[in-house]
CSV table of C-alpha atoms and ligand atoms in Angstrom, one decimal:
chain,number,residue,atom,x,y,z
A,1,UNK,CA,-2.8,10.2,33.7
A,2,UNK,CA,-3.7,9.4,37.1
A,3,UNK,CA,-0.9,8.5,40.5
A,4,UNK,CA,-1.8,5.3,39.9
A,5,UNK,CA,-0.2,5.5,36.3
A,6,UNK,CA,3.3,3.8,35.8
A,7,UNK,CA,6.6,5.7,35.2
A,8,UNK,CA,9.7,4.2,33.9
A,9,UNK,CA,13.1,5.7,35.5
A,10,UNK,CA,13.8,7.8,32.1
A,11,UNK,CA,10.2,9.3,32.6
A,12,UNK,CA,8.5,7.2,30.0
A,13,UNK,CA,5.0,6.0,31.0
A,14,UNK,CA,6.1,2.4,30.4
A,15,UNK,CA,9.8,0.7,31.7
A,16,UNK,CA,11.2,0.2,27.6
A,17,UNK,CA,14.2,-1.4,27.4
A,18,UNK,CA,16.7,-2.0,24.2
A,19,UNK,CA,15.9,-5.7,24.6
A,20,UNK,CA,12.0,-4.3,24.2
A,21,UNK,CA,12.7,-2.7,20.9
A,22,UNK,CA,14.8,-5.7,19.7
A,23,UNK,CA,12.0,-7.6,20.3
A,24,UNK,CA,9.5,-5.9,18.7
A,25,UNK,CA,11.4,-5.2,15.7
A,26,UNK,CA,12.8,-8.5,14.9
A,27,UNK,CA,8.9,-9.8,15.1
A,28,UNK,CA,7.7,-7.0,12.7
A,29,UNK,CA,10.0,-8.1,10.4
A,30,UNK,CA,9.8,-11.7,10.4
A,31,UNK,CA,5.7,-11.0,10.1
A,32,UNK,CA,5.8,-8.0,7.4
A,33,UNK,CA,9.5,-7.5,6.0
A,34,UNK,CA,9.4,-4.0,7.6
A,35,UNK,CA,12.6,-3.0,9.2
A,36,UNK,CA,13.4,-1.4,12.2
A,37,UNK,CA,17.0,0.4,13.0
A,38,UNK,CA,17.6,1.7,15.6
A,39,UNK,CA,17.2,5.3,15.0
A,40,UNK,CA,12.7,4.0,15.3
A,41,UNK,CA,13.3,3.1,18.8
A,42,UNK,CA,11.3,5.8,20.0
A,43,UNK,CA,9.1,5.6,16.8
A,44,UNK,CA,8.5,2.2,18.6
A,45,UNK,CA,7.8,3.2,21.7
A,46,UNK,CA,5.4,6.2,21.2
A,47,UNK,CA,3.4,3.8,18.0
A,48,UNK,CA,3.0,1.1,21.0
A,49,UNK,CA,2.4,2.7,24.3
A,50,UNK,CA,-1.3,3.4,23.2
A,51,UNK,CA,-1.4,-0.5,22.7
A,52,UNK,CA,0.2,-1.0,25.9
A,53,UNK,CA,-2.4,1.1,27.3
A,54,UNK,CA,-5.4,-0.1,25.7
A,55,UNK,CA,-4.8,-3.7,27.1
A,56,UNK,CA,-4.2,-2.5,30.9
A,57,UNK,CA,-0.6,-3.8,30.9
A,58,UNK,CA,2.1,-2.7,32.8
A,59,UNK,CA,5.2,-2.8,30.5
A,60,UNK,CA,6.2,-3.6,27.1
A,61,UNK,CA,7.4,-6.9,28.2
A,62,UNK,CA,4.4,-8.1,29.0
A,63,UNK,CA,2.8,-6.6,25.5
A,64,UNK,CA,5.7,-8.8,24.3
A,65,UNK,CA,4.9,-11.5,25.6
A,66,UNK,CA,0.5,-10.6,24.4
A,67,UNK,CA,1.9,-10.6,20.9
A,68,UNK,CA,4.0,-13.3,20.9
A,69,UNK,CA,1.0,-15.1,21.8
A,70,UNK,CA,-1.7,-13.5,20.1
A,71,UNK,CA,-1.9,-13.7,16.6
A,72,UNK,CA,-4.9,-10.6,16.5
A,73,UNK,CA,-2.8,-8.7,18.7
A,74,UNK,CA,0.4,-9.0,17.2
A,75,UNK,CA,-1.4,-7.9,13.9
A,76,UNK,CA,-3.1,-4.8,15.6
A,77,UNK,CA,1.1,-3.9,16.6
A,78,UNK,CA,2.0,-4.5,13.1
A,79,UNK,CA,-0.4,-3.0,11.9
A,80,UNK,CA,0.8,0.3,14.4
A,81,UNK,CA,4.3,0.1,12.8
A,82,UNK,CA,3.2,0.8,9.2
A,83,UNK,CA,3.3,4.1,7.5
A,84,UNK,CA,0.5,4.5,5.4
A,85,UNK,CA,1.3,7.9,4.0
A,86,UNK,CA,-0.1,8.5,-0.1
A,87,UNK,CA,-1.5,11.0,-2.0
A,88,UNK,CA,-3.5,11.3,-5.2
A,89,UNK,CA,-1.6,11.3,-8.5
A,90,UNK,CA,1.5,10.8,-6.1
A,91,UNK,CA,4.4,10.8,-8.4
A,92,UNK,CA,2.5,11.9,-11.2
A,93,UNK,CA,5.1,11.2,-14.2
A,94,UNK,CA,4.0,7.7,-13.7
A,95,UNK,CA,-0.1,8.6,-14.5
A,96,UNK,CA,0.7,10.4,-17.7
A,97,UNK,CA,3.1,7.9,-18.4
A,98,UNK,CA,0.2,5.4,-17.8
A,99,UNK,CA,-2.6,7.5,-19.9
A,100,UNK,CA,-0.2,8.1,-23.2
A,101,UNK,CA,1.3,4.8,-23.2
A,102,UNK,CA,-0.3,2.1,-21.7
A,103,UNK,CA,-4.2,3.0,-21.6
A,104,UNK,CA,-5.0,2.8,-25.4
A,105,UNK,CA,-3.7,-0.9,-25.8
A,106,UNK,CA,-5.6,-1.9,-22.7
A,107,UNK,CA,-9.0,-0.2,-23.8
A,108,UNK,CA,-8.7,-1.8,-27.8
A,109,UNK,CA,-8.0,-5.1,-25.7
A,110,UNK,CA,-11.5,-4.1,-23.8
A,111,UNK,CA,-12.9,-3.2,-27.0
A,112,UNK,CA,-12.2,-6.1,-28.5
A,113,UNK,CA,-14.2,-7.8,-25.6
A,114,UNK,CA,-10.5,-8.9,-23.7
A,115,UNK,CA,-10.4,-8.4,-20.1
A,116,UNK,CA,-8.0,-6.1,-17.9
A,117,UNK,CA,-6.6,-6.7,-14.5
A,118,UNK,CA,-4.2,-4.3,-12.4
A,119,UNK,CA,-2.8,-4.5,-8.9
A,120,UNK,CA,-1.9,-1.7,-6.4
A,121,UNK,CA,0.1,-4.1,-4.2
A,122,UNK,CA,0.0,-1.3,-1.2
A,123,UNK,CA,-3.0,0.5,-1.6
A,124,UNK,CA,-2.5,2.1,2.0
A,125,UNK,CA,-6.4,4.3,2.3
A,126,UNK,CA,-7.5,3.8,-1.4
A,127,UNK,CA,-5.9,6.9,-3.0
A,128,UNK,CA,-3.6,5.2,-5.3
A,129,UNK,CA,-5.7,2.4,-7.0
A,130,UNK,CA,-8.8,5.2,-7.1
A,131,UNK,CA,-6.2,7.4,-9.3
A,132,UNK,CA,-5.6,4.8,-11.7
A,133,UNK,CA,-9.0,4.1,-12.0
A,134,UNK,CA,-9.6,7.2,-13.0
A,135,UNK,CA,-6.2,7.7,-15.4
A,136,UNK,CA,-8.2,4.3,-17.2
A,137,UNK,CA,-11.6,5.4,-17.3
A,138,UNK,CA,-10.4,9.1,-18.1
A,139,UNK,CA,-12.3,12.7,-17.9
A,140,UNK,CA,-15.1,11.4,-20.1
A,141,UNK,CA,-17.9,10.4,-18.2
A,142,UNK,CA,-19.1,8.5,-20.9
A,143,UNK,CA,-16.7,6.7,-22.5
A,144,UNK,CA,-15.5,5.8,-18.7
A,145,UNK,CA,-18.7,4.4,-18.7
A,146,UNK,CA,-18.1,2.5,-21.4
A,147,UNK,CA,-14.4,1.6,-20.4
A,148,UNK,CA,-15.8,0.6,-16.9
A,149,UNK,CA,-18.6,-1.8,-17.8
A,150,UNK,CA,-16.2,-3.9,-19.7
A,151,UNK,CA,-14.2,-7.0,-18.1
A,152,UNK,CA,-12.2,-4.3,-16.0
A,153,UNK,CA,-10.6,-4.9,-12.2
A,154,UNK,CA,-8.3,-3.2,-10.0
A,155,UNK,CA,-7.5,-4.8,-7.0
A,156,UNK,CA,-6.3,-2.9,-3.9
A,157,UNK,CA,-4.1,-4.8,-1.6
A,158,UNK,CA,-2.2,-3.9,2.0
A,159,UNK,CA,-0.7,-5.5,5.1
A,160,UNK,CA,-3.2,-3.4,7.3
A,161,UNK,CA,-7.2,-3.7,7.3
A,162,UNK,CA,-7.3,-0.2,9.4
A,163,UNK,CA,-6.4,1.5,5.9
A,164,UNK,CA,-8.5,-0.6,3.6
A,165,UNK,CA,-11.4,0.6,5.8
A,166,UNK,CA,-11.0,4.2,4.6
A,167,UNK,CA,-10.0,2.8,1.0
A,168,UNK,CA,-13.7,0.9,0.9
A,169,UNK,CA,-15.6,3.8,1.9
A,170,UNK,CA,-14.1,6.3,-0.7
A,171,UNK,CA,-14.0,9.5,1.1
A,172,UNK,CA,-11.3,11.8,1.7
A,173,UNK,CA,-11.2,15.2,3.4
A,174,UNK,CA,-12.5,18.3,0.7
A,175,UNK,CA,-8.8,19.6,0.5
A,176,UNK,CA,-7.4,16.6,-1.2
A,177,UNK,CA,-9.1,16.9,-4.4
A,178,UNK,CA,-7.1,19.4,-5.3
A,179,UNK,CA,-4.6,16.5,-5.7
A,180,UNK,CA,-6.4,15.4,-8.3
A,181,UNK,CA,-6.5,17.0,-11.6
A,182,UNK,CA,-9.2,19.3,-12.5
A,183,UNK,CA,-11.1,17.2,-15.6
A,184,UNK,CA,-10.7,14.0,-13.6
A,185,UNK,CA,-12.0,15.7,-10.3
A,186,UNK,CA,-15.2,16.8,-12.3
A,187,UNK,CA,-16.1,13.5,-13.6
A,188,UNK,CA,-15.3,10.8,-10.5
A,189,UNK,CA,-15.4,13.2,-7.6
A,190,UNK,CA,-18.3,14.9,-5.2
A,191,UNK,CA,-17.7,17.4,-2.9
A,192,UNK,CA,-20.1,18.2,-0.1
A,193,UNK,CA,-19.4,19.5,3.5
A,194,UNK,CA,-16.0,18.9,3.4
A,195,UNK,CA,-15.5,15.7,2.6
A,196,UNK,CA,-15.0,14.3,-1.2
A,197,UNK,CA,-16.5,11.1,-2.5
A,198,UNK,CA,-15.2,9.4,-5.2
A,199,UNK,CA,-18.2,8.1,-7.8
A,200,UNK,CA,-19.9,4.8,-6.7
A,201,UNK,CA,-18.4,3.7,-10.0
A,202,UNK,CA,-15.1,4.3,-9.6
A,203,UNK,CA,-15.4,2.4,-6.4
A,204,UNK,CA,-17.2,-0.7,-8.1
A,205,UNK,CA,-13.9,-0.9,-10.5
A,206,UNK,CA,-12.0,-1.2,-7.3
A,207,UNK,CA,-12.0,-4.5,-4.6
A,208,UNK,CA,-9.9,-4.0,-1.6
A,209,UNK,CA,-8.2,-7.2,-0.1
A,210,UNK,CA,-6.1,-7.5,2.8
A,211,UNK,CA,-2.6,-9.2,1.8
A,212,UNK,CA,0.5,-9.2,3.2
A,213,UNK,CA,3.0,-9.2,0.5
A,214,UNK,CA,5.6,-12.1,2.5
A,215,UNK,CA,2.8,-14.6,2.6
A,216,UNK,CA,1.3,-16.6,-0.4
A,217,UNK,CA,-0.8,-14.7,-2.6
A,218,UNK,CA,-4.0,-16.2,-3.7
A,219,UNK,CA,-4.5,-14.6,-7.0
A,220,UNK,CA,-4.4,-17.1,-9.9
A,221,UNK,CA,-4.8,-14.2,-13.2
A,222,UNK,CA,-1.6,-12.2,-14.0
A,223,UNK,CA,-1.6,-8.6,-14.2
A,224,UNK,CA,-1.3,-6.1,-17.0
A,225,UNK,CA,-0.1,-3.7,-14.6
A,226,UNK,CA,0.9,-4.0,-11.2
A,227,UNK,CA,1.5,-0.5,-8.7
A,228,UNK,CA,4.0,-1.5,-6.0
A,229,UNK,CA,4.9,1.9,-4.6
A,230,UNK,CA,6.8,2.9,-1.7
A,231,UNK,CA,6.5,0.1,0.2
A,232,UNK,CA,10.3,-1.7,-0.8
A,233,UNK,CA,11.7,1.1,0.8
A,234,UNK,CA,11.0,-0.8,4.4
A,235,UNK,CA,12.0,-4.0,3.1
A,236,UNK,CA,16.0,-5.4,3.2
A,237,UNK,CA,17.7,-6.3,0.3
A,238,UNK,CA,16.7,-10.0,-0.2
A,239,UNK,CA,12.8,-9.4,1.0
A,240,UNK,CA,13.1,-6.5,-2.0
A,241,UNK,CA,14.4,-9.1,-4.5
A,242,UNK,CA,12.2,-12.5,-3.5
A,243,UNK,CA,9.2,-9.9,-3.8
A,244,UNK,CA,10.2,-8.2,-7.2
A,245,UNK,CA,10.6,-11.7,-8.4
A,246,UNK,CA,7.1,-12.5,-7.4
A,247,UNK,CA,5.8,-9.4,-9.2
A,248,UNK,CA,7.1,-10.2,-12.4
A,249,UNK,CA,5.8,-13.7,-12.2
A,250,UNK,CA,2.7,-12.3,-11.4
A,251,UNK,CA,2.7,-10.1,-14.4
A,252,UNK,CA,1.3,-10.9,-17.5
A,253,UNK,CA,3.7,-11.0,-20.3
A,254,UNK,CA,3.7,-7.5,-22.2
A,255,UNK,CA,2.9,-6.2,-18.3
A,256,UNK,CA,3.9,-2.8,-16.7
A,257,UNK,CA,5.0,-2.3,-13.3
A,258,UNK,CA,5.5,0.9,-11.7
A,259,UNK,CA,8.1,0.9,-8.1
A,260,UNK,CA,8.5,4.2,-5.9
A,261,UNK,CA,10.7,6.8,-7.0
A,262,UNK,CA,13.6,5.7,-4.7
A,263,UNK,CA,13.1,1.7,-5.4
A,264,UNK,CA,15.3,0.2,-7.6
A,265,UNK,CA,14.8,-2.9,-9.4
A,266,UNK,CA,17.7,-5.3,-8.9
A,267,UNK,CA,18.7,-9.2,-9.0
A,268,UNK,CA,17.4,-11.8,-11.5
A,269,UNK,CA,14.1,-9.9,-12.0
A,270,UNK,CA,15.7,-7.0,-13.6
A,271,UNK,CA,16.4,-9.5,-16.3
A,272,UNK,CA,13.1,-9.9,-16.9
A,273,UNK,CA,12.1,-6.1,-17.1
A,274,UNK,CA,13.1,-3.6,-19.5
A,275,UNK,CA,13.3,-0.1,-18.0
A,276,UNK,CA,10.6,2.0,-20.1
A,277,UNK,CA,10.7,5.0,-18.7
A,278,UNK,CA,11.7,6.5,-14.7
A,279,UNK,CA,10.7,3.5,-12.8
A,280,UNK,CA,8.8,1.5,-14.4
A,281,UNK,CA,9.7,-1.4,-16.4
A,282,UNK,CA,7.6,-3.8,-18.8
A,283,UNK,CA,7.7,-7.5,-19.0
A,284,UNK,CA,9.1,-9.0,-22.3
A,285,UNK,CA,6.3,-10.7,-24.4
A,286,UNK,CA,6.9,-14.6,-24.1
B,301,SAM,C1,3.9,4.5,2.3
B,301,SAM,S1,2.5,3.5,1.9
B,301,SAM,C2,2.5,3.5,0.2
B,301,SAM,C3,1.1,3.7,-0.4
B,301,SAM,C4,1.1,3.9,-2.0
B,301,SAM,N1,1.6,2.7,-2.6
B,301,SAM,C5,1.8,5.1,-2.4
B,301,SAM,O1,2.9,5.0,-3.0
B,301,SAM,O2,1.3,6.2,-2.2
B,301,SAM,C6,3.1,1.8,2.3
B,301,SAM,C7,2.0,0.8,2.5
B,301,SAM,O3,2.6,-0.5,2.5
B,301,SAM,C8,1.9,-1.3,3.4
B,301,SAM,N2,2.8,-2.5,3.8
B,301,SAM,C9,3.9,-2.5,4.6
B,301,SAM,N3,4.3,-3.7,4.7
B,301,SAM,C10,3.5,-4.5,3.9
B,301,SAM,C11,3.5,-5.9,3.6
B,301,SAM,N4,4.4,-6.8,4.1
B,301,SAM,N5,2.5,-6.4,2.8
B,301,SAM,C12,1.6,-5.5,2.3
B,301,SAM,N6,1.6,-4.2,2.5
B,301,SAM,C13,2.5,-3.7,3.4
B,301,SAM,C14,1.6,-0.4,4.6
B,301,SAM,O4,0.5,-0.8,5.4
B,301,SAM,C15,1.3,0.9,3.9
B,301,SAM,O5,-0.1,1.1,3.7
């Protein structure tokens, strides 16, 4: 920081005011379905001021004004408001659940020459759709072969291309592998100077697509199984109940979707879903 740097009253680099915030937050959620109490003011603040910075501006006002009239730019702020946080095998029940109950009728369908499609709907850096990929191809290496070179997809989607980056590129620090469990690590993972790749084909079963869940989704095929984890937790109540509506129109009958362990399915949709085991719900069969 240099004299010539500017200091708000408070002693914040930029003048913020609660007008700022409001601003900002009631454009984040028109554009994303993320909301923004109060208590994120500062959240705000400290996410943006790098922005701020970046484009030699004075004040959040004037960044205001940039992203009300910037489409790129007001995605780059989105895109700063988004927490991306995952893990491997996060929430775990839901991959064993996966292996023993769902994966052998979706590998006879591939053996039978039938095709399977699954979704992770906010596949933040790639952690999530790479452990289902695995949980389908399993510790095998052969049979995953097998498994992978039939009429198999996954596709990746999330609101921010920053963290599909990472997901494309398939490496993660060394120390996250022991996320993953130890015969699936062997098979799909490399280690080497700290970093862990996972195999090129794991990352061939996997296409990464930016989508933000409000807008219209261009996917014509249903699912078989859709991951849309931890990312209703941001949403209000009717953005949480238009989208669960669209998931299970988007899921083929017979389908399984999985929600985050504090998302609760509500509304017409619920109608639709029968509760199979701690969140997650299958489709009826037409
Ligand atoms: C906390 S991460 C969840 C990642 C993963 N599903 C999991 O459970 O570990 C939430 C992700 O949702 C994405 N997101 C937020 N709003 C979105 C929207 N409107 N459309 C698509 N993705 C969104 C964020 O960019 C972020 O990567």
């Amino acid at each position: 920081m240099n004299d010539m740097t500017p200091r708000s009253f408070d002693g914040r680099e930029y003048p913020y005011t609660p007008q700022d915030f409001a601003a900002v937050s009631a454009m984040v959620h028109a554009h994303s379905g993320i909301c923004l109490p109060q208590t994120k003011t500062m959240l705000v603040y400290s996410r943006l001021a790098k922005l701020v910075r970046e484009r030699g501006l004075r004040d959040f006002a004037s960044y205001i004004d940039l992203i009300r009239r910037d489409p790129a730019e007001r995605q780059r702020a989105i895109e700063a408001m988004t927490t991306n946080h995952t893990k491997f095998f996060r929430e775990d029940h839901h991959f064993r659940q996966f292996e023993r109950d769902v994966r052998p009728g979706l590998i006879e369908r591939l053996d039978a020459g039938g095709k399977v499609r699954m979704w992770c709907a906010a596949a933040s850096t790639g952690e999530e759709p790479y452990s289902l990929a695995m949980s389908l191809l399993g510790p095998d290496p052969v049979e995953g072969r097998v498994i992978a070179g039939a009429d198999v997809a996954i596709l990746g989607t999330d609101l921010s291309g920053a963290v599909l980056d990472v997901a494309r590129r398939g490496h993660y620090p060394a120390a996250l592998s022991q996320d993953v469990p130890l015969d699936l690590r062997q098979t799909w993972t490399r280690v080497s100077g700290g970093t862990m790749a996972v195999a090129p084909m794991l990352r061939d079963l996997v296409r990464y697509r930016r989508l933000n869940l409000l807008n219209a989704w261009p996917m014509r095929g249903r699912f078989d199984v859709i991951f849309c984890r931890n990312v209703m937790i941001y949403f209000d109540e009717p953005t949480r109940e238009r989208l669960v509506q669209r998931l299970v129109d988007q899921l083929a009958p017979g389908g399984h979707l999985y929600i985050g362990h504090s998302e609760r399915i509500g509304g017409e949709a619920a109608r639709r879903l029968r509760a199979i085991g701690q969140t997650v719900y299958r489709k009826d069969a037409a």
